Coordinates of C-alpha atoms in Angstrom, one line a residue:
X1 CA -5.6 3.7 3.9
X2 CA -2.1 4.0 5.6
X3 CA -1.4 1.9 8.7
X4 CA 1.4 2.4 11.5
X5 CA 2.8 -0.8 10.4
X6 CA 3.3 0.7 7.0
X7 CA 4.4 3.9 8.5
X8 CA 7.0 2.3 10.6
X9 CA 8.4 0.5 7.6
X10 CA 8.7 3.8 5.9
X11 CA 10.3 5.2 8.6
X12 CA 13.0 2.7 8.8
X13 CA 13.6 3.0 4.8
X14 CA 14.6 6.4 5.0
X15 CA 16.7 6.1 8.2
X16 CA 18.4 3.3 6.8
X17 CA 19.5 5.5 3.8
X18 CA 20.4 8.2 5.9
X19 CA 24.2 9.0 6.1
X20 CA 24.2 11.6 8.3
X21 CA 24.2 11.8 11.8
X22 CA 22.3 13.5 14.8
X23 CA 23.6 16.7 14.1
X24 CA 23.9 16.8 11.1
X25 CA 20.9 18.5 8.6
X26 CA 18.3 15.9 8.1
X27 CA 15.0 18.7 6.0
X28 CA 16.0 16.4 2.7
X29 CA 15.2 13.1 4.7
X30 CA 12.3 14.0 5.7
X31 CA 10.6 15.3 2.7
X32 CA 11.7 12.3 1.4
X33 CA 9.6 10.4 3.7
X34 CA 6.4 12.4 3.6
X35 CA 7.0 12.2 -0.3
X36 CA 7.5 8.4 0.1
X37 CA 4.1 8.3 1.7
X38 CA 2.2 10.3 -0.2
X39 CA 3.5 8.6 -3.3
X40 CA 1.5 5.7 -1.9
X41 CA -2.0 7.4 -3.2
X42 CA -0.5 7.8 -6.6
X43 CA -0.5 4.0 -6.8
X44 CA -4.4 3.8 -5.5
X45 CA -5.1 6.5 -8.3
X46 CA -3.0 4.5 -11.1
X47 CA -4.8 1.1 -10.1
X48 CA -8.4 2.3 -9.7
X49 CA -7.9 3.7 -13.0
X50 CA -7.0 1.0 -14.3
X51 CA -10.3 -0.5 -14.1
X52 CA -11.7 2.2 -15.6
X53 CA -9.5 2.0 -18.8
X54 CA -10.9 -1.4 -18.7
X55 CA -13.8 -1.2 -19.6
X56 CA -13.2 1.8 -21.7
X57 CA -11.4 -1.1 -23.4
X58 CA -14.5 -3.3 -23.7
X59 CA -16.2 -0.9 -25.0
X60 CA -13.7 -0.2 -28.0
X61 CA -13.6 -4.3 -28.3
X62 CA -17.4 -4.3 -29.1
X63 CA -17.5 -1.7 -31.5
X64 CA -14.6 -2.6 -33.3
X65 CA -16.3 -6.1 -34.0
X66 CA -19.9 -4.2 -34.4
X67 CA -18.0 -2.2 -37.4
X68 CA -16.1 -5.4 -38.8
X69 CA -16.5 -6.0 -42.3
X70 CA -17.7 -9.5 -41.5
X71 CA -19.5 -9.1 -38.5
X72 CA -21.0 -11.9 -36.7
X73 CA -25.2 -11.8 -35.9
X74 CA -23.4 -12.3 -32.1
X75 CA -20.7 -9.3 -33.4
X76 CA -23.5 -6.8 -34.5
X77 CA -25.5 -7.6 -31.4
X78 CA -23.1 -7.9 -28.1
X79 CA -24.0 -9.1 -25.0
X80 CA -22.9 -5.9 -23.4
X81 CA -23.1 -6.8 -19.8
X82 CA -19.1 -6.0 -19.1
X83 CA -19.6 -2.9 -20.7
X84 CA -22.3 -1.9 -18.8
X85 CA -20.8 -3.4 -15.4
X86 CA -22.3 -1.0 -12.7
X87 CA -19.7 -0.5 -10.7
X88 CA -17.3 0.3 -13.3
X89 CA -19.4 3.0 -14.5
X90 CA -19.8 4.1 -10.5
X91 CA -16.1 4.7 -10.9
X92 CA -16.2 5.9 -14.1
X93 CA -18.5 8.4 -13.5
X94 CA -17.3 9.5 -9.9
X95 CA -16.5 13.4 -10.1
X96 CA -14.1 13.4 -7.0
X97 CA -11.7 10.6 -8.6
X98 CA -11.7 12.3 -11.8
X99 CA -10.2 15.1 -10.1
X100 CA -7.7 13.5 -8.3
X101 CA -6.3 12.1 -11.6
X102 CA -6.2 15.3 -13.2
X103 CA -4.7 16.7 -9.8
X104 CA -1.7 13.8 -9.9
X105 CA -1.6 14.0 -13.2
X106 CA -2.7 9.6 -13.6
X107 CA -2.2 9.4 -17.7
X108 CA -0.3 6.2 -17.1
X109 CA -2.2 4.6 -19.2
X110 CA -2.3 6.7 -22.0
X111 CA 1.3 5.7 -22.7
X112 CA 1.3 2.4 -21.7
X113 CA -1.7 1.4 -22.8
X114 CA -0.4 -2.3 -23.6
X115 CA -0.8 -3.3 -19.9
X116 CA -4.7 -2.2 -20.0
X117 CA -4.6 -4.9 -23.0
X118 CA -3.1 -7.3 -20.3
X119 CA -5.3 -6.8 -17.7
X120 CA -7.9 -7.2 -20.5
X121 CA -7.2 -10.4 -22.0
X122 CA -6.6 -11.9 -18.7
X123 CA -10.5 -10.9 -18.1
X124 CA -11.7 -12.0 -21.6
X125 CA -10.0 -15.4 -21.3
X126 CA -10.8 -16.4 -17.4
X127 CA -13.7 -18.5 -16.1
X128 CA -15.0 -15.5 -14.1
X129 CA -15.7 -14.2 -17.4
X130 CA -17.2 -16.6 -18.8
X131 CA -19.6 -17.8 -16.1
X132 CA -20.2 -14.0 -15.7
X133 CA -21.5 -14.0 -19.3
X134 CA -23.9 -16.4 -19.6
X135 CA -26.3 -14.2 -18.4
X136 CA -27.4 -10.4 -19.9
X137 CA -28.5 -8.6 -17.4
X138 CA -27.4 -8.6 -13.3
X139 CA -28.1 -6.8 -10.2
X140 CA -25.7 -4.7 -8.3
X141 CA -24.3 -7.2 -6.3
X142 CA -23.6 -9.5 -9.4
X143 CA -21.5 -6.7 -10.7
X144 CA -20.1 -6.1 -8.0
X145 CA -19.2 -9.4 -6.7
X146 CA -17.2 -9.9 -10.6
X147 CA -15.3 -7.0 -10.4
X148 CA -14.2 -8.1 -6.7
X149 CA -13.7 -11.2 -7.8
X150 CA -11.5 -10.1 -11.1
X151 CA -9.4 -7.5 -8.6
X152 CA -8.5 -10.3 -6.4
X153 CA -7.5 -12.7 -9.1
X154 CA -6.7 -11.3 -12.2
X155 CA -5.2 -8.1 -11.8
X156 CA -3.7 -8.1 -8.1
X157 CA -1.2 -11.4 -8.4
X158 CA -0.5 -9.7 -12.5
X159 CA 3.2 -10.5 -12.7
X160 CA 3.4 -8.2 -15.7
X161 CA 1.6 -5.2 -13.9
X162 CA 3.5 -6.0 -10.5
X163 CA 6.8 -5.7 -12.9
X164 CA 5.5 -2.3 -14.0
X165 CA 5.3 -1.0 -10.9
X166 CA 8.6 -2.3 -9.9
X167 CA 9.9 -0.3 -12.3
X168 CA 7.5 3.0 -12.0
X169 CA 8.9 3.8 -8.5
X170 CA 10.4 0.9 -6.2
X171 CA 9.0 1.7 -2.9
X172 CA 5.1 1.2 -4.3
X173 CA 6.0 -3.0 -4.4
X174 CA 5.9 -2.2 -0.6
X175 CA 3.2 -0.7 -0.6
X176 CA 1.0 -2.4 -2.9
X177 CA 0.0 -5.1 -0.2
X178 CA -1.9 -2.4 1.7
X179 CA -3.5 -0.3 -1.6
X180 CA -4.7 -3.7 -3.2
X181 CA -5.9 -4.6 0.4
X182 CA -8.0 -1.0 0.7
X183 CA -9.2 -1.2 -2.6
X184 CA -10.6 -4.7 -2.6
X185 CA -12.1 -3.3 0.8
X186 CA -13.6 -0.1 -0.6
X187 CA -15.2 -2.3 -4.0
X188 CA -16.7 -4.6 -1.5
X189 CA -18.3 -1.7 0.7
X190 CA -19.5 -0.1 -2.2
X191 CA -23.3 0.3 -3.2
X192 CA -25.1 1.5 -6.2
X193 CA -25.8 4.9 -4.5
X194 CA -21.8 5.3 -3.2
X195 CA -21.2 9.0 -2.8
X196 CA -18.5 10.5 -4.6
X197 CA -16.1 10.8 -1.9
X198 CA -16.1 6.7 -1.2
X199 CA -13.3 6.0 -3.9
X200 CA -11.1 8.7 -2.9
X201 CA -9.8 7.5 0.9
X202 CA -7.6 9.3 3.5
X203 CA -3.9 8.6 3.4
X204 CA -3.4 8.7 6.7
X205 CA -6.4 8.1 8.9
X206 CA -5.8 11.2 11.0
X207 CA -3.2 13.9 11.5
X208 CA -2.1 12.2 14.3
X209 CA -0.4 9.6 12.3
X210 CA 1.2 11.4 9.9
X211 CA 2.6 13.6 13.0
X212 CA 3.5 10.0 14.4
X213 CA 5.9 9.0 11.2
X214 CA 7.8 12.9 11.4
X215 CA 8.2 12.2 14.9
X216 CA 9.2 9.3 15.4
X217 CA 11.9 9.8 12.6
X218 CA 13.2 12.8 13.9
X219 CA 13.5 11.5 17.3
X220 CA 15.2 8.7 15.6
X221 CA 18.0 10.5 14.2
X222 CA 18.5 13.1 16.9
X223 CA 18.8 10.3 19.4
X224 CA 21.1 8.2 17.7
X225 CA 24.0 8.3 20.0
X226 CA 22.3 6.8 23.2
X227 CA 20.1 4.9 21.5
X228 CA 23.6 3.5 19.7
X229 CA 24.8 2.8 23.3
X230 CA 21.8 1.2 24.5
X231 CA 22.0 -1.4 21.9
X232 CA 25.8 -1.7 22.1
X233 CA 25.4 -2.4 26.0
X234 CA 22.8 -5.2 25.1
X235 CA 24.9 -6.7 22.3
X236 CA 28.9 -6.8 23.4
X237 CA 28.7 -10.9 22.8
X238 CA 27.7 -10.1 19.1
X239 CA 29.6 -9.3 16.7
X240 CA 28.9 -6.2 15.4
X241 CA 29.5 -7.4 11.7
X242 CA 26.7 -9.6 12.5
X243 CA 23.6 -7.5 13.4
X244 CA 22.3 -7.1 9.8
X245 CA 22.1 -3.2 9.2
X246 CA 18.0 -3.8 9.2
X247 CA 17.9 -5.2 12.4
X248 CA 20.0 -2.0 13.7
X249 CA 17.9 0.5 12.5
X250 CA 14.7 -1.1 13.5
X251 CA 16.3 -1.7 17.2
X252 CA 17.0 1.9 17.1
X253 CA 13.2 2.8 16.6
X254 CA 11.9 0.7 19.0
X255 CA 13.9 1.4 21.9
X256 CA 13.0 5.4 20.6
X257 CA 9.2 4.7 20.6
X258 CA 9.3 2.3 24.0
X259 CA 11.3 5.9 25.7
X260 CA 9.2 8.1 23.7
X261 CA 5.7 7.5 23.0
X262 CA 3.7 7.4 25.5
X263 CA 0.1 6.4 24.2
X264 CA 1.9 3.8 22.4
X265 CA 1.3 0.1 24.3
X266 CA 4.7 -2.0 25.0
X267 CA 3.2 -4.8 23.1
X268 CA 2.2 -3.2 20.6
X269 CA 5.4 -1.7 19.9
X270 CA 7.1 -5.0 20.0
X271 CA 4.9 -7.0 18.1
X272 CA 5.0 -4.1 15.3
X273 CA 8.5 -4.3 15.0
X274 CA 9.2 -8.3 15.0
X275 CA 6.6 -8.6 12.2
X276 CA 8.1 -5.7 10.0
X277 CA 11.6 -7.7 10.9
X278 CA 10.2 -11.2 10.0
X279 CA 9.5 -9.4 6.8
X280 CA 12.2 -7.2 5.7
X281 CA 15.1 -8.9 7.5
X282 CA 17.0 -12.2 7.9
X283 CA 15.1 -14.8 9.5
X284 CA 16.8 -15.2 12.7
X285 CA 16.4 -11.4 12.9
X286 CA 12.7 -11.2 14.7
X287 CA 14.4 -13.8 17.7
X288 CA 17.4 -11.4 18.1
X289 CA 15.3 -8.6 17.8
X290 CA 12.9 -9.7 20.8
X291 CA 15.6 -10.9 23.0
X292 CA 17.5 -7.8 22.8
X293 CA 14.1 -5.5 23.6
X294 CA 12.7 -7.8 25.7
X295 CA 15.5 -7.2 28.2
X296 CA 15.7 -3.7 27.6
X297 CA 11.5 -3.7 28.3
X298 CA 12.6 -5.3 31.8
X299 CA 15.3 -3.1 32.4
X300 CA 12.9 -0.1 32.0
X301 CA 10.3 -1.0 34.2
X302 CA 12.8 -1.9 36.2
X303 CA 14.3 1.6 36.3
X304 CA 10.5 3.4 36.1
X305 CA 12.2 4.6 32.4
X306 CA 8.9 3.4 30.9
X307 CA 6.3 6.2 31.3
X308 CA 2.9 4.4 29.6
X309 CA -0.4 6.4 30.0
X310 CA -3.8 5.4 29.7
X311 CA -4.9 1.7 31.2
X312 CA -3.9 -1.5 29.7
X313 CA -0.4 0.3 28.0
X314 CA 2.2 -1.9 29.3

């Protein structure tokens, strides 16, 4: 679920708020990172839930108008093809995600039910709904396809859910990009036989990248003082009021993973870190940014600083 983009990014948020320096104790920091990251799968849980509360909704809609006083011939018989969406019962009935919201304790919903009524209304009153409707009965796919479809449109660009979540825990609006993005991947690879285990992804993709985001913090901060003077040597023109604080912090990690990480491509390690600046900084910072590494890159090679292994890593 996690990329090294994202990691990167979370990697510079913490050393950003760091005020300490390389000697100084930085145990807090770091928990704070990994708790930063793994705070990420608390949002997967509290959206894929959500579309489980959805149709637990749906359900309470139809027999509330089934029970009405004044019930409708249409009221007492329901076309109940939301309700009995296949894939939302895939997810309502999968074993392994209802024991990782019991394990991160996802009762979100319980007290706020009002944005499941949101989410809800948005469906009921949409065209996806109503063209979805017109039928009874689907296949698979046709489920599927809605719930896709209602994920993409309806509840990702929510401005009332995306203001919940701003004010749940700040650092998920960064990473909501990437959870909406793997769980509009996961509904689409999903089948009417998915095993249990299909809805409840990896954080990190292997060990070696969650070892890459403690390392490549630590090495940050330890090395602060040289990498300070690398950049300083690079930037005497500048005045040092005008390198935004971002652009700093994200030179600093680049020049430590060029020195420092060896598997890692010089592209790549570029590229990574012009995008996350185009994004998070001011928009001259991504040219500054590239001037000042592309020097140092020359420099390097230059020197034989830049140990790459493997083919194809410069």
């Amino acid at each position: 679920m996690l990329n090294r983009r994202h990691i990167r990014v979370k990697v510079m948020q913490t050393i950003y708020a760091f005020k300490g320096g390389e000697s100084d104790d930085f145990s807090k920091d770091q928990k704070f990172l990994l708790f930063s990251i793994d705070n990420m799968y608390n949002l997967y849980l509290l959206l894929i839930s959500l579309l489980i509360e959805v149709q637990k909704r749906a359900e309470e809609h139809l027999e509330k108008k089934q029970k009405a006083h004044l019930a409708t011939k249409d009221d007492k018989d329901p076309n109940r093809k939301f309700v009995n969406n296949q894939l939302l019962h895939i997810l309502k009935d999968n074993t392994q995600l209802k024991n990782q919201f019991e394990a991160y304790k996802i009762t979100n919903w319980e007290l706020d039910s009002e944005y499941v009524d949101v989410i809800f209304r948005g469906i009921m009153t949409s065209d996806l709904y109503k063209d979805y409707m017109t039928t009874r009965t689907s296949d698979f796919k046709e489920d599927k396809d809605f719930i896709v479809d209602v994920y993409k449109n309806i509840i990702a660009p929510n401005e009332k859910l995306y203001d919940y979540i701003e004010d749940k825990n700040l650092t998920w609006l960064d990473d909501l990009p990437t959870v909406n993005t793997t769980i509009l991947k996961l509904l689409r690879k999903s089948k009417a036989s998915s095993p249990d285990n299909q809805f409840t992804p990896k954080l990190y993709k292997d060990q070696d990248d969650k070892q890459f985001a403690i390392d490549l913090f630590k090495k940050t901060i330890l090395n602060q003082s040289v990498l300070n003077a690398e950049i300083e040597k690079r930037t005497q023109n500048w005045d040092s009021d005008r390198i935004a604080n971002v652009d700093f912090v994200l030179l600093q990690m680049a020049i430590c993973e060029l020195l420092n990480f060896s598997s890692i491509p010089v592209k790549v390690t570029m590229n990574e870190y012009l995008e996350i600046a185009k994004e998070y900084s001011t928009p001259k910072s991504s040219i500054f940014i590239n001037g000042i590494l592309d020097k140092l890159v020359k420099e390097y090679e230059a020197d034989g600083k830049l140990t790459k292994l493997g083919r194809g890593l410069m």
